[in-house]
Every structure is written in structure tokens, then in C-alpha cells.
Amino acid sequence: MSRLGDLIRTERIRQKLSLKQVAKKTGVSEGYLQAVEAGTRIIADDQARRILKAIGLKQQNEAEFTLDDIASTVDLVQVQPRMAAAAKKPERKEAEVVASSQEEAVAGSVWLDALQAVLRRVPVMNAVMKPVSYKLVPLENGRIEGANPDKVFFYLAPDDSMRGFRIHRGDIVLTVPAQSPVDGAVMLLNYKEHRYLRKIKILDDRNVLLQSYDRQYEAETVPISEIGFLSRCVQVTFELQ
């Protein structure tokens, strides 16, 4: 099977177009297009883009998700039956068609819809909690690490205060919501009007130990009531220079 062929076929079904219509619209033969969809002919990425754009590719979605993203994450064969069923729906009233068209304009093309079911663009936040970039994260049962995807974000480590715990400046830490201390976890927190990554050790029901490790290990006993816990760190990645 060809994933690009699957993608073209799925988008064609979404647009309710026949092979003949797409072949005419894109300037290729019907037989060639059928072979591409069946996976018996190889098609280059740029040619696939031209065909997809001719039958409904939205430019803004192309910028967000590449064909490589789709090929590595989305099983388009599973998407196709849903698109085929949608294509067979009875005609709707004019008002319904207008509303649907508006929704589809926002949703974009079929691979964006498919990707949104399995991936989420998660923001990378800097020290002042402003997004500096985004990373694609897979969903599992509609969640990321068991959390609501809308509440998950990456935090860009601003310094080396946690390098003894394998988090260096510039590393990207995936965090999930946590408003109370988690023993043994690295957490993002507010303390004394500053935001920190610290490893937590619960001492009792009132106090925790905030641990850091730059050139040497440091720890500070702090009342839980003085800390604003934001999130728990679950993964750390680094960028190769």
C-alpha cells in the first residue's frame, strides 16, 4: 500500500469526486491515478501535493502538518471507510450545507482531521509562559499521558539548575497538570514570585523539600502553602545542535 496513494484516495472521497473528475482536474490519466491510489505506482511527494492541492488542499494546514507527519502517524486506510460513509450521506437543506461548509473550512483537509484524532500540537512555553514553538504529540484514547490535551504543555528549561536530574538549559520538558505535590516527581512550580523546575520530596502534610542540582546538590524546606504547583514533568527531550 502507498500512504500517499491512500491520502489522495481519501481526499478524493472526501471531496466526493470520481477518478475521472480528479484525473481531468489534475491533468493526469485516470489509469495513472488509479494505480497511484492502489499503490502500484510510485508518486513523488511534490506531485502528490499538487494533486491534493488541486482537489482541496488548504494551504494553512499544509504549513502545520507535513506529509511525513501523516505517513508516520496516520493509518489512512482506517479513515477511508468513514470518509466513504460521509460521501453517501443524503443531500441536506441549504442552511445545513452552508453550516457544514463553514465547519469544513475550519477543519481543513482530511489529513488534518485524521491527525487531530491522533496528534495534538502542544505549545512549548518559555520561562514567562509564552509559546515559542509547537511540537506534535500522539494522543492515546484522546489524552496525553492521561491528561486533557488542552492542559498539557512543554516547558523550555531556562537554566542548568536541574542538570543533576538530567534536565539541562534548553531541554524541552513535557508537563501535565498537577496542583498538589507529587513525591519524587520533578515539578514546575511558582515560589516567591518566580517559576522553577524542582524535584519534590514530601516531608509531612505541611512541608516539602525543593531539590535542585547545578554544580552541587541543594535543597530547601518550604511550607506547601507557600508554593503554587503548576504541573508534573513526565518527559524531557533535547535538541541536537
One Martini backbone bead per residue (centre of mass of N, CA, C, O) as a GRO file, in nm:
protein
  241
    1MET     BB    1   0.100   0.034   0.017
    2SER     BB    2   0.016   0.383  -0.027
    3ARG     BB    3   0.001   0.668   0.148
    4LEU     BB    4  -0.040   0.872  -0.078
    5GLY     BB    5  -0.265   0.713  -0.211
    6ASP     BB    6  -0.452   0.716   0.031
    7LEU     BB    7  -0.471   1.023   0.053
    8ILE     BB    8  -0.595   1.081  -0.224
    9ARG     BB    9  -0.843   0.900  -0.196
   10THR     BB   10  -0.957   1.031   0.063
   11GLU     BB   11  -0.986   1.318  -0.054
   12ARG     BB   12  -1.169   1.241  -0.289
   13ILE     BB   13  -1.400   1.134  -0.115
   14ARG     BB   14  -1.445   1.393   0.042
   15GLN     BB   15  -1.505   1.555  -0.242
   16LYS     BB   16  -1.680   1.372  -0.430
   17LEU     BB   17  -1.481   1.229  -0.643
   18SER     BB   18  -1.383   1.104  -0.926
   19LEU     BB   19  -1.136   0.982  -1.111
   20LYS     BB   20  -1.205   1.147  -1.363
   21GLN     BB   21  -1.220   1.427  -1.230
   22VAL     BB   22  -0.930   1.433  -1.115
   23ALA     BB   23  -0.776   1.381  -1.375
   24LYS     BB   24  -0.877   1.637  -1.517
   25LYS     BB   25  -0.792   1.848  -1.298
   26THR     BB   26  -0.467   1.733  -1.292
   27GLY     BB   27  -0.353   1.601  -1.573
   28VAL     BB   28  -0.414   1.295  -1.549
   29SER     BB   29  -0.462   0.979  -1.569
   30GLU     BB   30  -0.682   0.749  -1.460
   31GLY     BB   31  -0.484   0.508  -1.444
   32TYR     BB   32  -0.267   0.646  -1.278
   33LEU     BB   33  -0.440   0.721  -1.034
   34GLN     BB   34  -0.529   0.432  -0.967
   35ALA     BB   35  -0.238   0.326  -0.917
   36VAL     BB   36  -0.167   0.516  -0.687
   37GLU     BB   37  -0.399   0.432  -0.495
   38ALA     BB   38  -0.306   0.118  -0.504
   39GLY     BB   39   0.031   0.120  -0.502
   40THR     BB   40   0.164   0.060  -0.812
   41ARG     BB   41   0.254   0.363  -0.800
   42ILE     BB   42   0.489   0.606  -0.787
   43ILE     BB   43   0.487   0.909  -0.586
   44ALA     BB   44   0.570   1.216  -0.542
   45ASP     BB   45   0.539   1.454  -0.310
   46ASP     BB   46   0.494   1.704  -0.502
   47GLN     BB   47   0.273   1.571  -0.675
   48ALA     BB   48   0.077   1.512  -0.448
   49ARG     BB   49   0.035   1.806  -0.370
   50ARG     BB   50  -0.086   1.903  -0.637
   51ILE     BB   51  -0.331   1.719  -0.629
   52LEU     BB   52  -0.440   1.796  -0.349
   53LYS     BB   53  -0.472   2.097  -0.413
   54ALA     BB   54  -0.674   2.057  -0.653
   55ILE     BB   55  -0.885   1.894  -0.433
   56GLY     BB   56  -0.841   2.080  -0.134
   57LEU     BB   57  -0.599   2.208  -0.027
   58LYS     BB   58  -0.488   2.370   0.266
   59GLN     BB   59  -0.232   2.579   0.325
   60GLN     BB   60  -0.236   2.600   0.641
   61ASN     BB   61  -0.214   2.287   0.683
   62GLU     BB   62   0.054   2.235   0.539
   63ALA     BB   63   0.221   2.399   0.750
   64GLU     BB   64   0.152   2.209   1.001
   65PHE     BB   65   0.143   1.943   0.808
   66THR     BB   66   0.312   1.684   0.690
   67LEU     BB   67   0.350   1.402   0.509
   68ASP     BB   68   0.537   1.273   0.718
   69ASP     BB   69   0.341   1.282   0.952
   70ILE     BB   70   0.132   1.097   0.826
   71ALA     BB   71   0.303   0.846   0.747
   72SER     BB   72   0.388   0.801   1.069
   73THR     BB   73   0.067   0.815   1.209
   74VAL     BB   74  -0.152   0.751   0.979
   75ASP     BB   75  -0.428   0.537   0.912
   76LEU     BB   76  -0.599   0.578   0.623
   77VAL     BB   77  -0.762   0.317   0.594
   78GLN     BB   78  -0.946   0.389   0.846
   79VAL     BB   79  -1.063   0.658   0.724
   80GLN     BB   80  -1.211   0.588   0.456
   81PRO     BB   81  -1.490   0.472   0.550
   82ARG     BB   82  -1.583   0.742   0.673
   83MET     BB   83  -1.569   0.904   0.408
   84ALA     BB   84  -1.758   0.724   0.244
   85ALA     BB   85  -2.005   0.767   0.426
   86ALA     BB   86  -2.016   1.075   0.390
   87ALA     BB   87  -2.062   1.064   0.075
   88LYS     BB   88  -2.362   0.906   0.120
   89LYS     BB   89  -2.510   1.130   0.217
   90PRO     BB   90  -2.772   1.303   0.214
   91GLU     BB   91  -2.914   1.569   0.120
   92ARG     BB   92  -2.921   1.899   0.229
   93LYS     BB   93  -2.998   2.172   0.341
   94GLU     BB   94  -2.879   2.479   0.278
   95ALA     BB   95  -2.809   2.559   0.574
   96GLU     BB   96  -2.647   2.301   0.634
   97VAL     BB   97  -2.434   2.336   0.411
   98VAL     BB   98  -2.317   2.603   0.510
   99ALA     BB   99  -2.230   2.504   0.792
  100SER     BB  100  -2.050   2.276   0.689
  101SER     BB  101  -1.855   2.452   0.521
  102GLN     BB  102  -1.748   2.612   0.761
  103GLU     BB  103  -1.634   2.371   0.916
  104GLU     BB  104  -1.441   2.266   0.688
  105ALA     BB  105  -1.268   2.525   0.671
  106VAL     BB  106  -1.151   2.477   0.954
  107ALA     BB  107  -1.061   2.174   0.944
  108GLY     BB  108  -1.001   2.090   0.654
  109SER     BB  109  -0.835   1.836   0.566
  110VAL     BB  110  -0.819   1.501   0.615
  111TRP     BB  111  -0.540   1.493   0.763
  112LEU     BB  112  -0.613   1.689   0.986
  113ASP     BB  113  -0.841   1.526   1.103
  114ALA     BB  114  -0.671   1.273   1.155
  115LEU     BB  115  -0.451   1.406   1.332
  116GLN     BB  116  -0.646   1.514   1.557
  117ALA     BB  117  -0.699   1.208   1.654
  118VAL     BB  118  -0.361   1.153   1.717
  119LEU     BB  119  -0.284   1.463   1.742
  120ARG     BB  120  -0.101   1.739   1.908
  121ARG     BB  121  -0.045   2.076   1.942
  122VAL     BB  122   0.215   2.161   2.154
  123PRO     BB  123   0.331   2.391   2.352
  124VAL     BB  124   0.624   2.594   2.395
  125MET     BB  125   0.731   2.724   2.696
  126ASN     BB  126   0.854   2.975   2.861
  127ALA     BB  127   0.933   3.142   3.154
  128VAL     BB  128   0.664   3.341   3.073
  129MET     BB  129   0.446   3.169   2.922
  130LYS     BB  130   0.539   3.165   2.612
  131PRO     BB  131   0.510   3.075   2.298
  132VAL     BB  132   0.779   2.938   2.072
  133SER     BB  133   0.639   2.659   2.000
  134TYR     BB  134   0.577   2.331   1.846
  135LYS     BB  135   0.451   1.994   1.918
  136LEU     BB  136   0.399   1.668   1.829
  137VAL     BB  137   0.147   1.464   1.997
  138PRO     BB  138   0.031   1.176   2.094
  139LEU     BB  139  -0.268   1.009   2.128
  140GLU     BB  140  -0.449   0.839   2.406
  141ASN     BB  141  -0.765   0.830   2.422
  142GLY     BB  142  -0.752   1.159   2.397
  143ARG     BB  143  -0.467   1.161   2.551
  144ILE     BB  144  -0.191   1.290   2.759
  145GLU     BB  145  -0.073   1.120   3.000
  146GLY     BB  146  -0.390   1.125   3.105
  147ALA     BB  147  -0.446   1.411   2.988
  148ASN     BB  148  -0.560   1.699   2.893
  149PRO     BB  149  -0.448   1.842   2.607
  150ASP     BB  150  -0.515   2.148   2.691
  151LYS     BB  151  -0.312   2.114   2.966
  152VAL     BB  152  -0.068   2.066   2.792
  153PHE     BB  153   0.298   2.123   2.812
  154PHE     BB  154   0.592   2.276   2.732
  155TYR     BB  155   0.915   2.331   2.893
  156LEU     BB  156   1.174   2.562   2.885
  157ALA     BB  157   1.469   2.536   3.008
  158PRO     BB  158   1.646   2.820   3.154
  159ASP     BB  159   1.852   2.622   3.307
  160ASP     BB  160   2.094   2.423   3.525
  161SER     BB  161   1.946   2.347   3.805
  162MET     BB  162   1.871   2.026   3.680
  163ARG     BB  163   2.121   1.854   3.570
  164GLY     BB  164   2.135   1.631   3.798
  165PHE     BB  165   1.830   1.547   3.662
  166ARG     BB  166   1.858   1.568   3.337
  167ILE     BB  167   1.820   1.899   3.311
  168HIS     BB  168   1.879   2.130   3.067
  169ARG     BB  169   1.940   2.390   2.905
  170GLY     BB  170   1.685   2.376   2.648
  171ASP     BB  171   1.511   2.176   2.740
  172ILE     BB  172   1.215   1.969   2.689
  173VAL     BB  173   0.922   1.967   2.897
  174LEU     BB  174   0.675   1.753   2.978
  175THR     BB  175   0.350   1.857   3.102
  176VAL     BB  176   0.117   1.802   3.370
  177PRO     BB  177  -0.127   1.846   3.569
  178ALA     BB  178  -0.048   1.983   3.913
  179GLN     BB  179  -0.166   2.108   4.243
  180SER     BB  180   0.013   1.892   4.389
  181PRO     BB  181   0.232   1.713   4.544
  182VAL     BB  182   0.488   1.482   4.411
  183ASP     BB  183   0.660   1.230   4.504
  184GLY     BB  184   0.966   1.238   4.316
  185ALA     BB  185   0.897   1.474   4.139
  186VAL     BB  186   0.910   1.683   3.872
  187MET     BB  187   0.830   2.034   3.904
  188LEU     BB  188   0.621   2.300   3.833
  189LEU     BB  189   0.666   2.624   4.001
  190ASN     BB  190   0.564   2.864   4.242
  191TYR     BB  191   0.815   3.087   4.402
  192LYS     BB  192   0.864   3.390   4.494
  193GLU     BB  193   0.776   3.498   4.199
  194HIS     BB  194   0.879   3.222   4.073
  195ARG     BB  195   0.992   2.988   3.830
  196TYR     BB  196   1.025   2.625   3.875
  197LEU     BB  197   1.238   2.348   3.871
  198ARG     BB  198   1.159   2.063   4.090
  199LYS     BB  199   1.231   1.833   4.325
  200ILE     BB  200   1.017   1.623   4.520
  201LYS     BB  201   0.982   1.607   4.888
  202ILE     BB  202   0.785   1.468   5.121
  203LEU     BB  203   0.772   1.526   5.470
  204ASP     BB  204   0.472   1.629   5.510
  205ASP     BB  205   0.156   1.788   5.528
  206ARG     BB  206   0.335   2.087   5.508
  207ASN     BB  207   0.613   1.980   5.375
  208VAL     BB  208   0.884   2.042   5.144
  209LEU     BB  209   1.142   1.943   4.918
  210LEU     BB  210   1.357   2.147   4.727
  211GLN     BB  211   1.533   2.023   4.443
  212SER     BB  212   1.867   2.079   4.326
  213TYR     BB  213   2.131   2.055   4.040
  214ASP     BB  214   2.418   2.179   3.949
  215ARG     BB  215   2.714   2.181   4.092
  216GLN     BB  216   2.518   2.127   4.336
  217TYR     BB  217   2.343   2.020   4.591
  218GLU     BB  218   2.004   2.136   4.669
  219ALA     BB  219   1.794   2.232   4.960
  220GLU     BB  220   1.444   2.322   5.051
  221THR     BB  221   1.235   2.405   5.305
  222VAL     BB  222   0.876   2.416   5.236
  223PRO     BB  223   0.576   2.530   5.249
  224ILE     BB  224   0.304   2.440   5.071
  225SER     BB  225   0.147   2.720   5.098
  226GLU     BB  226   0.396   2.875   4.923
  227ILE     BB  227   0.306   2.694   4.677
  228GLY     BB  228   0.265   2.676   4.316
  229PHE     BB  229   0.134   2.419   4.152
  230LEU     BB  230   0.133   2.325   3.803
  231SER     BB  231   0.330   2.066   3.725
  232ARG     BB  232   0.424   1.756   3.581
  233CYS     BB  233   0.701   1.580   3.486
  234VAL     BB  234   0.739   1.321   3.214
  235GLN     BB  235   0.938   1.460   2.998
  236VAL     BB  236   1.259   1.470   2.813
  237THR     BB  237   1.411   1.682   2.569
  238PHE     BB  238   1.653   1.730   2.302
  239GLU     BB  239   1.848   1.932   2.095
  240LEU     BB  240   2.026   1.908   1.815
  241GLN     BB  241   2.291   2.108   1.682
   0.00000   0.00000   0.00000
